[in-house]
Structure formats: structure tokens, C-alpha cells
Amino acid sequence: MAGDRENRFLIWRISPIMARRLANFRANRRGTWSLAIFLALFAFSLFAEFIANDRPLLIRYEGALYSPVLKDYPETSFGGDFPTTAKFTDEAFLEEFSQRLKKSGGWTLWPLIRFSYDTQVPSKDFPKGHKSAPTPLSAVNWLGTDDQGRDVAARLIYGFRISILFGIVLTVLSTIVGVAAGAVQGYFGGRIDLYFQRFIEVWDSIPLLYVLIILSALVQPNFWWLLCIMLLFAWMNLVGVVRAEFLRTRNFDYVRAARALGARDRTIMFRHVLPNAMVATITYMPFVLQGSIVSLTALDFLGFGLPAGSPSLGELLRQGKANLHAPWLGISAFLVIAIMLSLLIFIGEAVRDAFDPRKAVTGGVPPEEAIAGTAETSAVMPVAATAGPAATARRGAAKRARRPKGRGR
């Protein structure tokens, strides 16, 4: 029973070898803390609409509850004269609404930051002595405003979320395509591998930046359009790793046995060979995610990324370069990018160490289960037990022991 409790992750039962990998990951304290901080920041950014918004979270008016952050309400719902959607950034409406709310004994719950990523900060909220944007840090705008008068803190929160979501979606899609392409190349080899390699060499030589410049002149770029264009080139990052693993594994004894038993190529590829190749793929994925985020930031900095006005870390860097007299623009965006990429690098190093078979940290896994996990690895890769130098020496010693004594050398 103790072993079953040890070999569980949350509610799932895991194998001894996976328990050993999790123990190796936890042993890397820097990677563990980096993962916890990264997940906390990402979860925080997922609720950006409830943290930075120019609409109230809740309104109690004349005994009724309203949630403008989730639903549009007409001005007549709050005692106004027009059936149009209530705009809480309109100074005239907001002043009348405050008076009616006070008379009715109601209340309003605002977000932590009372500006969205595209909200123009009123000039009355600017710090004293500043009549135009960008404005420095103040009690109203914690990180100042950009050159369009928008709150920098709100744009950083939304920009962080867009960068992470873009990187995750691009990493997952490019991994699926890259693993499939590398598996086909490595498993079948021959002409298929040769022609595919030549195609990848030609396709990889196409400059991505020039393609984006040409297409940007034809269509207006957006999140999904940019994701599709990046996917056309990002899938090649993992092809070489997966192809090398399949080329190495396709000649193992258990693959030959599966072929002899009549298993289909698709079954052998994705049920028997792919689990071995996924070890190298998983260790590489955090760095692919980091590269995807850097690519989006670089394109936004150059002006070929997300549409104008979108919350973007690269766009803030470009504003910092254009407004050297407002250093809070470049410094704030740089710090967010540096922290985010550093966390991903530390996580990637911890994942790489966790899947390293040379690591012997058991981290609470009983010794007999760690040995069982090692035995499982040997069962998955049986050549390691039959084709190594030690095995060759043992076979030679056995042959010499069976040789007749009277026989000459």
C-alpha cells in the first residue's frame, strides 16, 4: 500500500520510472520554484479582465446586482436617458451615475486597476506638471502611461497573457507536426527520409521575416493569422530530434519482433517507438516555448506582429526605444520579458535533468521501485542489455569457459 501511495501524482497512478523523474524534478529546487512562480503569474494573467478593466465588477443599484464586466447594460438600467450601452469611461455619464448611485444607497466594486489595455487615461488623472502622455509612475497609474495615454500596468498584464497563450498554442501545434514528420522520416528512412530532408533544407532557407513583410502588405495580421504563418516554420525545430530517435530505435529487437508478429507500421511507430522519442521531445519543449515567445516579441517590436493597439510586450519595447525620455516604458517591458524567459529556462533545465537516465535521485521512491523503474527502462530498450561492451565481454568469457582444455589456442 505504501508503494501505491508513493507512485501517485495528484489523482493519477504513475509508473516507478515516472515517479523517479518527478522526484528528480522536485530535487531541482530552482526549477520547482520557477514552475510554481510561472504558473502563478499565468493564472493571474488569465483573469486580466477582473484585474484591469474600465468597467466595474459589481454594481448594486436600487436593490439589483449588475456585473458590467461580464455583460453590457444600457444607460437606462442605471437611471440614464438613452438605451445605448453604458460607457463608464464617459466622464459625463460617470458623474451622473455616481450621484444617482449615492442617492439610491448602492455601491460599486471596481477592479484593482481601473483601466483596460486600450483605455485612454483622462488628463485629469495625469500627475501634476504633466499635460501629455507618456506620464511617469503615479498613484493612479502604477507604472505610468504609454505614448497613447494608456495604462502600462494593464497593458503588461494583457500582453503577458497573449505572449504565453501564443507560445503555448504554437508549441503544441508545432510539436504535433514536427513529431509526426520526424517519425515518418526516421522510421521509414530510405528515399522518404532523403526527399523529406531536402524539402526541409529548402523550406528552412526561406526567410520568415520577408514572408511576413510581404503578407502584411496584403492582409491585416491578427493572432490566428500570425500563428498559422509561424507554424509553417516552427514545426522544423523538433524534426531532427525525433528523426534521430526513430533512426536509432527502429532497429531494436522489440521493433523487429513486432514486425515479425504482423503489427502495422502505424502501431509500431506510435505505440512502441514514439514513447522512447518523446523523452527527448519533452525535454526540448520548454525551450521551444521560449523561442515562440521571443519570436512574437521580436515581430511586435519590428511592427510586423499583432495589430496596432493590441497589448504586446514587443510594442512596449518599441515605445521605450522611441521615447527615451520615458524610461519606465522600456524598463517595465524588459523586466517582464526577462523574468518570463528566465523562469522558462530554469523549468527547461529541471525537465532535462528529470528525464536524464544518469540521475540517481529517488526522492522518496523505495529502492526496489527505483530498481523496477530501471528494469522497465531496460525492457523498453533491450539493446542496451545485449549490445553493450560488458555484454560482449561476458559472452566472450562464456565461450572461453566452454572451450575444451586440450584444444590449442
Tab-separated table of C-alpha atoms in Angstrom:
chain	number	residue	atom	x	y	z
A	1	MET	CA	0.000	0.000	0.000
A	2	ALA	CA	2.886	2.352	0.738
A	3	GLY	CA	4.253	1.818	-2.749
A	4	ASP	CA	0.869	2.687	-4.295
A	5	ARG	CA	0.761	5.947	-2.337
A	6	GLU	CA	4.306	6.795	-3.391
A	7	ASN	CA	3.579	6.189	-7.080
A	8	ARG	CA	0.705	8.610	-7.464
A	9	PHE	CA	0.714	12.105	-8.893
A	10	LEU	CA	-2.345	14.034	-7.754
A	11	ILE	CA	-5.127	11.545	-8.581
A	12	TRP	CA	-3.283	9.557	-11.254
A	13	ARG	CA	-1.287	6.411	-10.703
A	14	ILE	CA	2.137	6.580	-12.326
A	15	SER	CA	4.872	4.075	-13.064
A	16	PRO	CA	8.005	3.793	-10.890
A	17	ILE	CA	10.173	5.344	-13.583
A	18	MET	CA	7.831	8.355	-13.841
A	19	ALA	CA	7.889	8.638	-10.041
A	20	ARG	CA	11.664	8.768	-10.218
A	21	ARG	CA	11.508	11.516	-12.857
A	22	LEU	CA	9.131	13.566	-10.721
A	23	ALA	CA	11.473	13.091	-7.750
A	24	ASN	CA	14.386	14.312	-9.864
A	25	PHE	CA	12.370	17.358	-10.904
A	26	ARG	CA	11.444	18.181	-7.307
A	27	ALA	CA	15.085	17.768	-6.296
A	28	ASN	CA	15.873	20.755	-8.533
A	29	ARG	CA	14.585	23.480	-6.228
A	30	ARG	CA	15.258	26.257	-8.699
A	31	GLY	CA	13.194	24.533	-11.378
A	32	THR	CA	10.397	23.690	-8.937
A	33	TRP	CA	10.093	27.254	-7.672
A	34	SER	CA	10.314	28.593	-11.233
A	35	LEU	CA	7.419	26.369	-12.293
A	36	ALA	CA	5.333	27.470	-9.296
A	37	ILE	CA	6.012	31.168	-9.952
A	38	PHE	CA	5.354	30.817	-13.687
A	39	LEU	CA	2.041	29.013	-13.136
A	40	ALA	CA	1.005	31.617	-10.556
A	41	LEU	CA	1.771	34.502	-12.939
A	42	PHE	CA	-0.001	32.775	-15.816
A	43	ALA	CA	-3.076	32.055	-13.679
A	44	PHE	CA	-3.034	35.694	-12.538
A	45	SER	CA	-2.986	36.915	-16.152
A	46	LEU	CA	-5.873	34.628	-17.155
A	47	PHE	CA	-8.157	36.792	-15.013
A	48	ALA	CA	-6.888	40.037	-16.523
A	49	GLU	CA	-10.436	41.293	-17.203
A	50	PHE	CA	-11.167	41.113	-13.468
A	51	ILE	CA	-7.857	42.762	-12.508
A	52	ALA	CA	-7.505	45.592	-15.027
A	53	ASN	CA	-10.716	46.888	-16.566
A	54	ASP	CA	-12.555	50.146	-17.088
A	55	ARG	CA	-15.860	48.518	-16.102
A	56	PRO	CA	-16.991	47.774	-12.543
A	57	LEU	CA	-17.009	44.191	-11.361
A	58	LEU	CA	-20.279	44.546	-9.471
A	59	ILE	CA	-22.874	47.289	-9.089
A	60	ARG	CA	-25.720	47.332	-6.602
A	61	TYR	CA	-28.284	49.829	-7.804
A	62	GLU	CA	-31.858	50.112	-6.483
A	63	GLY	CA	-31.723	46.649	-4.927
A	64	ALA	CA	-30.446	44.864	-8.054
A	65	LEU	CA	-26.983	43.481	-8.826
A	66	TYR	CA	-25.235	44.160	-12.112
A	67	SER	CA	-21.939	42.889	-13.487
A	68	PRO	CA	-20.817	45.179	-16.329
A	69	VAL	CA	-17.536	43.280	-16.684
A	70	LEU	CA	-19.485	40.250	-17.915
A	71	LYS	CA	-22.446	41.863	-19.686
A	72	ASP	CA	-23.358	45.091	-21.445
A	73	TYR	CA	-26.142	47.155	-19.865
A	74	PRO	CA	-27.953	50.169	-21.327
A	75	GLU	CA	-27.787	53.508	-19.584
A	76	THR	CA	-31.469	53.191	-18.708
A	77	SER	CA	-30.591	50.338	-16.303
A	78	PHE	CA	-28.779	52.905	-14.151
A	79	GLY	CA	-31.277	55.736	-14.477
A	80	GLY	CA	-29.918	57.170	-17.726
A	81	ASP	CA	-31.925	58.629	-20.599
A	82	PHE	CA	-30.548	56.674	-23.567
A	83	PRO	CA	-30.828	52.936	-24.367
A	84	THR	CA	-27.236	52.808	-25.586
A	85	THR	CA	-24.589	50.756	-23.811
A	86	ALA	CA	-23.337	52.378	-20.610
A	87	LYS	CA	-19.762	53.596	-21.006
A	88	PHE	CA	-18.035	54.017	-17.678
A	89	THR	CA	-15.176	55.890	-19.350
A	90	ASP	CA	-17.543	58.722	-20.276
A	91	GLU	CA	-16.957	61.442	-17.704
A	92	ALA	CA	-20.451	62.940	-18.032
A	93	PHE	CA	-22.225	59.612	-17.611
A	94	LEU	CA	-19.930	58.548	-14.770
A	95	GLU	CA	-20.614	61.744	-12.823
A	96	GLU	CA	-24.399	61.419	-13.187
A	97	PHE	CA	-24.232	57.725	-12.350
A	98	SER	CA	-22.233	58.426	-9.169
A	99	GLN	CA	-24.848	60.903	-7.980
A	100	ARG	CA	-27.762	58.530	-8.665
A	101	LEU	CA	-25.864	55.668	-7.016
A	102	LYS	CA	-25.276	57.730	-3.900
A	103	LYS	CA	-28.942	58.698	-3.647
A	104	SER	CA	-30.092	55.079	-4.035
A	105	GLY	CA	-27.677	53.830	-1.365
A	106	GLY	CA	-25.921	51.486	-3.774
A	107	TRP	CA	-22.270	50.661	-4.201
A	108	THR	CA	-19.718	49.812	-6.886
A	109	LEU	CA	-16.866	47.301	-6.825
A	110	TRP	CA	-14.063	48.285	-9.197
A	111	PRO	CA	-11.108	46.132	-10.363
A	112	LEU	CA	-7.660	46.566	-8.866
A	113	ILE	CA	-6.641	48.650	-11.887
A	114	ARG	CA	-9.438	50.850	-13.223
A	115	PHE	CA	-8.127	50.847	-16.788
A	116	SER	CA	-8.168	48.250	-19.539
A	117	TYR	CA	-5.328	47.796	-22.021
A	118	ASP	CA	-6.950	50.196	-24.517
A	119	THR	CA	-8.407	52.741	-22.113
A	120	GLN	CA	-7.305	56.329	-22.570
A	121	VAL	CA	-6.406	57.736	-19.162
A	122	PRO	CA	-8.172	61.101	-18.624
A	123	SER	CA	-5.857	64.081	-18.487
A	124	LYS	CA	-7.208	64.965	-15.044
A	125	ASP	CA	-5.581	61.784	-13.699
A	126	PHE	CA	-2.144	62.763	-15.013
A	127	PRO	CA	0.498	63.637	-12.391
A	128	LYS	CA	0.974	67.298	-11.629
A	129	GLY	CA	3.144	69.049	-14.157
A	130	HIS	CA	2.344	66.582	-16.964
A	131	LYS	CA	-0.250	67.575	-19.543
A	132	SER	CA	0.506	64.976	-22.222
A	133	ALA	CA	1.465	61.308	-22.443
A	134	PRO	CA	3.627	59.473	-21.642
A	135	THR	CA	3.364	60.216	-17.947
A	136	PRO	CA	5.521	58.740	-15.151
A	137	LEU	CA	4.512	56.495	-12.266
A	138	SER	CA	1.742	57.766	-10.028
A	139	ALA	CA	-0.839	56.566	-7.521
A	140	VAL	CA	-3.405	56.215	-10.330
A	141	ASN	CA	-1.109	54.676	-12.948
A	142	TRP	CA	1.354	52.489	-11.041
A	143	LEU	CA	3.719	52.052	-13.995
A	144	GLY	CA	2.844	55.255	-15.807
A	145	THR	CA	1.206	55.613	-19.200
A	146	ASP	CA	2.498	54.991	-22.714
A	147	ASP	CA	2.703	57.494	-25.548
A	148	GLN	CA	-1.008	56.994	-26.288
A	149	GLY	CA	-2.085	57.693	-22.701
A	150	ARG	CA	-2.867	54.035	-21.852
A	151	ASP	CA	-2.038	52.419	-18.532
A	152	VAL	CA	1.249	50.485	-18.750
A	153	ALA	CA	0.425	48.063	-15.932
A	154	ALA	CA	-2.792	46.962	-17.650
A	155	ARG	CA	-1.009	46.510	-20.970
A	156	LEU	CA	1.707	44.425	-19.311
A	157	ILE	CA	-0.833	42.053	-17.767
A	158	TYR	CA	-2.737	41.571	-21.025
A	159	GLY	CA	0.476	41.407	-23.046
A	160	PHE	CA	1.925	38.736	-20.756
A	161	ARG	CA	-1.194	36.611	-21.250
A	162	ILE	CA	-1.156	36.957	-25.028
A	163	SER	CA	2.546	36.059	-25.193
A	164	ILE	CA	2.116	32.920	-23.078
A	165	LEU	CA	-1.028	31.749	-24.885
A	166	PHE	CA	0.568	32.354	-28.279
A	167	GLY	CA	3.686	30.458	-27.234
A	168	ILE	CA	1.745	27.506	-25.778
A	169	VAL	CA	-0.532	27.100	-28.802
A	170	LEU	CA	2.376	27.413	-31.236
A	171	THR	CA	4.494	24.964	-29.224
A	172	VAL	CA	1.741	22.332	-29.051
A	173	LEU	CA	0.861	22.561	-32.750
A	174	SER	CA	4.470	22.651	-33.934
A	175	THR	CA	5.297	19.687	-31.677
A	176	ILE	CA	2.473	17.606	-33.166
A	177	VAL	CA	3.511	18.375	-36.734
A	178	GLY	CA	7.245	18.050	-36.016
A	179	VAL	CA	6.893	14.733	-34.189
A	180	ALA	CA	4.755	13.277	-36.983
A	181	ALA	CA	7.203	14.416	-39.675
A	182	GLY	CA	10.263	13.206	-37.774
A	183	ALA	CA	8.601	9.859	-37.034
A	184	VAL	CA	7.849	9.228	-40.705
A	185	GLN	CA	11.382	10.172	-41.715
A	186	GLY	CA	13.176	8.154	-39.090
A	187	TYR	CA	11.014	5.042	-39.220
A	188	PHE	CA	10.842	4.511	-42.968
A	189	GLY	CA	14.199	6.020	-43.922
A	190	GLY	CA	15.427	5.493	-47.462
A	191	ARG	CA	14.012	7.706	-50.193
A	192	ILE	CA	11.321	9.106	-47.924
A	193	ASP	CA	13.943	10.355	-45.488
A	194	LEU	CA	16.138	11.664	-48.303
A	195	TYR	CA	13.394	13.613	-50.075
A	196	PHE	CA	11.979	14.937	-46.804
A	197	GLN	CA	15.400	16.198	-45.711
A	198	ARG	CA	15.908	18.012	-48.995
A	199	PHE	CA	12.444	19.612	-48.654
A	200	ILE	CA	13.234	20.757	-45.108
A	201	GLU	CA	16.532	22.275	-46.241
A	202	VAL	CA	14.761	24.250	-48.977
A	203	TRP	CA	11.848	25.277	-46.732
A	204	ASP	CA	14.151	26.302	-43.897
A	205	SER	CA	16.095	28.591	-46.235
A	206	ILE	CA	13.009	30.788	-46.796
A	207	PRO	CA	13.378	33.957	-44.658
A	208	LEU	CA	10.406	34.198	-42.313
A	209	LEU	CA	10.696	37.950	-41.859
A	210	TYR	CA	10.427	38.629	-45.581
A	211	VAL	CA	7.386	36.372	-45.835
A	212	LEU	CA	5.693	38.313	-43.038
A	213	ILE	CA	6.557	41.653	-44.648
A	214	ILE	CA	5.031	40.556	-47.967
A	215	LEU	CA	1.897	39.086	-46.390
A	216	SER	CA	1.447	42.100	-44.108
A	217	ALA	CA	1.093	44.228	-47.220
A	218	LEU	CA	-1.753	42.003	-48.426
A	219	VAL	CA	-3.760	41.225	-45.283
A	220	GLN	CA	-4.190	42.697	-41.814
A	221	PRO	CA	-2.316	40.445	-39.369
A	222	ASN	CA	-4.094	39.084	-36.293
A	223	PHE	CA	-3.462	36.468	-33.629
A	224	TRP	CA	-4.561	33.400	-35.631
A	225	TRP	CA	-3.135	34.595	-38.924
A	226	LEU	CA	0.240	35.170	-37.301
A	227	LEU	CA	0.029	31.783	-35.554
A	228	CYS	CA	-0.532	29.972	-38.854
A	229	ILE	CA	2.395	31.740	-40.518
A	230	MET	CA	4.711	30.940	-37.618
A	231	LEU	CA	3.548	27.317	-37.604
A	232	LEU	CA	4.688	26.913	-41.214
A	233	PHE	CA	8.275	27.293	-39.996
A	234	ALA	CA	8.238	26.377	-36.294
A	235	TRP	CA	7.490	22.662	-36.820
A	236	MET	CA	11.019	22.047	-38.111
A	237	ASN	CA	12.565	22.612	-34.672
A	238	LEU	CA	11.754	19.108	-33.438
A	239	VAL	CA	12.047	17.116	-36.658
A	240	GLY	CA	15.763	16.440	-36.249
A	241	VAL	CA	15.438	15.254	-32.646
A	242	VAL	CA	12.532	12.885	-33.342
A	243	ARG	CA	14.092	11.636	-36.592
A	244	ALA	CA	17.338	10.732	-34.809
A	245	GLU	CA	15.443	8.825	-32.084
A	246	PHE	CA	13.429	6.857	-34.632
A	247	LEU	CA	16.533	6.060	-36.696
A	248	ARG	CA	18.176	4.699	-33.550
A	249	THR	CA	15.156	2.795	-32.260
A	250	ARG	CA	13.785	1.227	-35.437
A	251	ASN	CA	16.483	-1.475	-35.417
A	252	PHE	CA	15.889	-2.575	-31.813
A	253	ASP	CA	14.898	-6.176	-31.201
A	254	TYR	CA	11.423	-5.396	-29.925
A	255	VAL	CA	10.643	-3.443	-33.112
A	256	ARG	CA	11.764	-6.371	-35.238
A	257	ALA	CA	9.697	-8.716	-33.103
A	258	ALA	CA	6.629	-6.522	-33.565
A	259	ARG	CA	7.124	-6.579	-37.319
A	260	ALA	CA	7.545	-10.352	-37.284
A	261	LEU	CA	4.262	-10.672	-35.372
A	262	GLY	CA	2.476	-8.705	-38.094
A	263	ALA	CA	1.986	-5.375	-36.305
A	264	ARG	CA	1.199	-2.462	-38.587
A	265	ASP	CA	3.740	0.291	-39.116
A	266	ARG	CA	1.443	2.891	-37.543
A	267	THR	CA	1.060	0.761	-34.420
A	268	ILE	CA	4.801	0.224	-34.115
A	269	MET	CA	5.560	3.911	-34.670
A	270	PHE	CA	3.123	5.452	-32.205
A	271	ARG	CA	2.747	2.705	-29.596
A	272	HIS	CA	6.232	1.211	-29.343
A	273	VAL	CA	8.794	3.654	-30.780
A	274	LEU	CA	7.220	7.049	-30.016
A	275	PRO	CA	7.400	6.716	-26.176
A	276	ASN	CA	11.197	6.488	-26.442
A	277	ALA	CA	11.346	9.510	-28.758
A	278	MET	CA	9.073	11.596	-26.514
A	279	VAL	CA	11.713	11.716	-23.785
A	280	ALA	CA	13.955	13.916	-25.925
A	281	THR	CA	10.931	15.849	-27.209
A	282	ILE	CA	9.577	16.723	-23.768
A	283	THR	CA	12.952	17.988	-22.579
A	284	TYR	CA	13.127	20.257	-25.631
A	285	MET	CA	9.586	21.710	-25.391
A	286	PRO	CA	10.234	24.416	-22.738
A	287	PHE	CA	12.928	25.867	-24.978
A	288	VAL	CA	10.559	25.748	-27.969
A	289	LEU	CA	8.030	27.702	-25.881
A	290	GLN	CA	10.689	30.244	-25.029
A	291	GLY	CA	11.627	30.631	-28.691
A	292	SER	CA	7.980	31.120	-29.684
A	293	ILE	CA	7.547	33.938	-27.162
A	294	VAL	CA	10.767	35.611	-28.278
A	295	SER	CA	9.674	35.397	-31.926
A	296	LEU	CA	6.347	37.099	-31.207
A	297	THR	CA	8.064	39.799	-29.149
A	298	ALA	CA	10.608	40.455	-31.899
A	299	LEU	CA	7.905	40.703	-34.586
A	300	ASP	CA	5.887	43.128	-32.460
A	301	PHE	CA	8.994	45.200	-31.853
A	302	LEU	CA	9.608	45.420	-35.603
A	303	GLY	CA	5.963	46.249	-36.298
A	304	PHE	CA	5.043	43.024	-38.143
A	305	GLY	CA	3.301	41.230	-35.306
A	306	LEU	CA	-0.083	41.753	-33.694
A	307	PRO	CA	-2.381	44.549	-34.954
A	308	ALA	CA	-1.796	48.097	-33.780
A	309	GLY	CA	-3.318	48.736	-30.379
A	310	SER	CA	-3.028	45.119	-29.204
A	311	PRO	CA	-1.383	44.662	-25.795
A	312	SER	CA	2.097	43.481	-26.634
A	313	LEU	CA	5.408	43.370	-24.815
A	314	GLY	CA	7.315	43.976	-28.039
A	315	GLU	CA	5.212	47.047	-28.790
A	316	LEU	CA	6.064	48.467	-25.359
A	317	LEU	CA	9.747	47.891	-26.072
A	318	ARG	CA	9.354	49.795	-29.332
A	319	GLN	CA	7.693	52.664	-27.480
A	320	GLY	CA	10.557	52.669	-24.967
A	321	LYS	CA	13.039	52.965	-27.831
A	322	ALA	CA	11.075	55.820	-29.379
A	323	ASN	CA	10.599	57.639	-26.037
A	324	LEU	CA	13.944	57.620	-24.295
A	325	HIS	CA	12.709	60.380	-22.009
A	326	ALA	CA	10.180	57.859	-20.586
A	327	PRO	CA	12.429	55.041	-19.326
A	328	TRP	CA	9.591	53.309	-17.449
A	329	LEU	CA	8.232	52.022	-20.773
A	330	GLY	CA	11.298	50.049	-21.820
A	331	ILE	CA	12.355	49.033	-18.312
A	332	SER	CA	8.971	47.587	-17.326
A	333	ALA	CA	8.617	45.581	-20.557
A	334	PHE	CA	12.218	44.382	-20.355
A	335	LEU	CA	11.807	43.169	-16.772
A	336	VAL	CA	8.642	41.230	-17.600
A	337	ILE	CA	10.272	39.563	-20.603
A	338	ALA	CA	13.483	38.809	-18.713
A	339	ILE	CA	11.639	37.244	-15.758
A	340	MET	CA	9.369	35.208	-18.016
A	341	LEU	CA	12.207	33.815	-20.144
A	342	SER	CA	14.409	33.132	-17.107
A	343	LEU	CA	11.638	31.091	-15.492
A	344	LEU	CA	11.181	29.078	-18.686
A	345	ILE	CA	14.922	28.391	-18.917
A	346	PHE	CA	15.040	27.156	-15.306
A	347	ILE	CA	11.996	24.954	-15.925
A	348	GLY	CA	13.579	23.532	-19.065
A	349	GLU	CA	16.794	22.699	-17.234
A	350	ALA	CA	14.837	20.935	-14.481
A	351	VAL	CA	12.839	18.906	-17.021
A	352	ARG	CA	16.042	17.956	-18.815
A	353	ASP	CA	17.607	16.738	-15.553
A	354	ALA	CA	14.421	14.864	-14.600
A	355	PHE	CA	14.487	12.818	-17.811
A	356	ASP	CA	18.237	12.239	-17.686
A	357	PRO	CA	18.729	8.466	-17.075
A	358	ARG	CA	22.077	9.151	-15.397
A	359	LYS	CA	20.360	10.914	-12.500
A	360	ALA	CA	20.077	8.598	-9.486
A	361	VAL	CA	17.918	10.741	-7.183
A	362	THR	CA	14.993	8.637	-5.958
A	363	GLY	CA	13.354	11.380	-3.879
A	364	GLY	CA	11.307	9.135	-1.601
A	365	VAL	CA	10.695	6.329	-4.079
A	366	PRO	CA	11.550	2.998	-2.426
A	367	PRO	CA	14.808	1.460	-3.705
A	368	GLU	CA	13.081	-1.651	-5.019
A	369	GLU	CA	10.692	0.531	-7.060
A	370	ALA	CA	13.568	2.611	-8.407
A	371	ILE	CA	15.223	-0.651	-9.462
A	372	ALA	CA	11.945	-1.726	-11.038
A	373	GLY	CA	11.853	1.542	-12.942
A	374	THR	CA	15.387	0.915	-14.203
A	375	ALA	CA	14.343	-2.558	-15.251
A	376	GLU	CA	11.398	-1.082	-17.098
A	377	THR	CA	13.742	1.206	-18.998
A	378	SER	CA	15.875	-1.777	-19.937
A	379	ALA	CA	12.770	-3.586	-21.130
A	380	VAL	CA	11.822	-0.667	-23.352
A	381	MET	CA	15.353	-0.517	-24.794
A	382	PRO	CA	16.539	-4.130	-24.754
A	383	VAL	CA	19.560	-3.464	-26.943
A	384	ALA	CA	21.253	-1.741	-24.003
A	385	ALA	CA	21.467	-5.103	-22.257
A	386	THR	CA	22.644	-7.119	-25.251
A	387	ALA	CA	24.814	-4.843	-27.327
A	388	GLY	CA	26.988	-3.122	-24.727
A	389	PRO	CA	30.722	-3.742	-24.124
A	390	ALA	CA	30.024	-5.517	-20.834
A	391	ALA	CA	27.645	-7.949	-22.524
A	392	THR	CA	30.217	-8.634	-25.250
A	393	ALA	CA	32.888	-9.371	-22.637
A	394	ARG	CA	30.549	-11.760	-20.794
A	395	ARG	CA	29.790	-13.668	-23.990
A	396	GLY	CA	33.491	-13.961	-24.773
A	397	ALA	CA	34.235	-15.277	-21.277
A	398	ALA	CA	31.448	-17.843	-21.599
A	399	LYS	CA	32.829	-19.108	-24.911
A	400	ARG	CA	36.312	-19.498	-23.461
A	401	ALA	CA	34.892	-21.376	-20.488
A	402	ARG	CA	33.131	-23.832	-22.827
A	403	ARG	CA	36.277	-24.381	-24.933
A	404	PRO	CA	37.880	-27.908	-24.413
A	405	LYS	CA	41.058	-27.863	-22.286
A	406	GLY	CA	43.146	-29.919	-24.721
A	407	ARG	CA	42.405	-27.656	-27.613
A	408	GLY	CA	45.132	-25.251	-28.665
A	409	ARG	CA	44.606	-21.535	-28.996
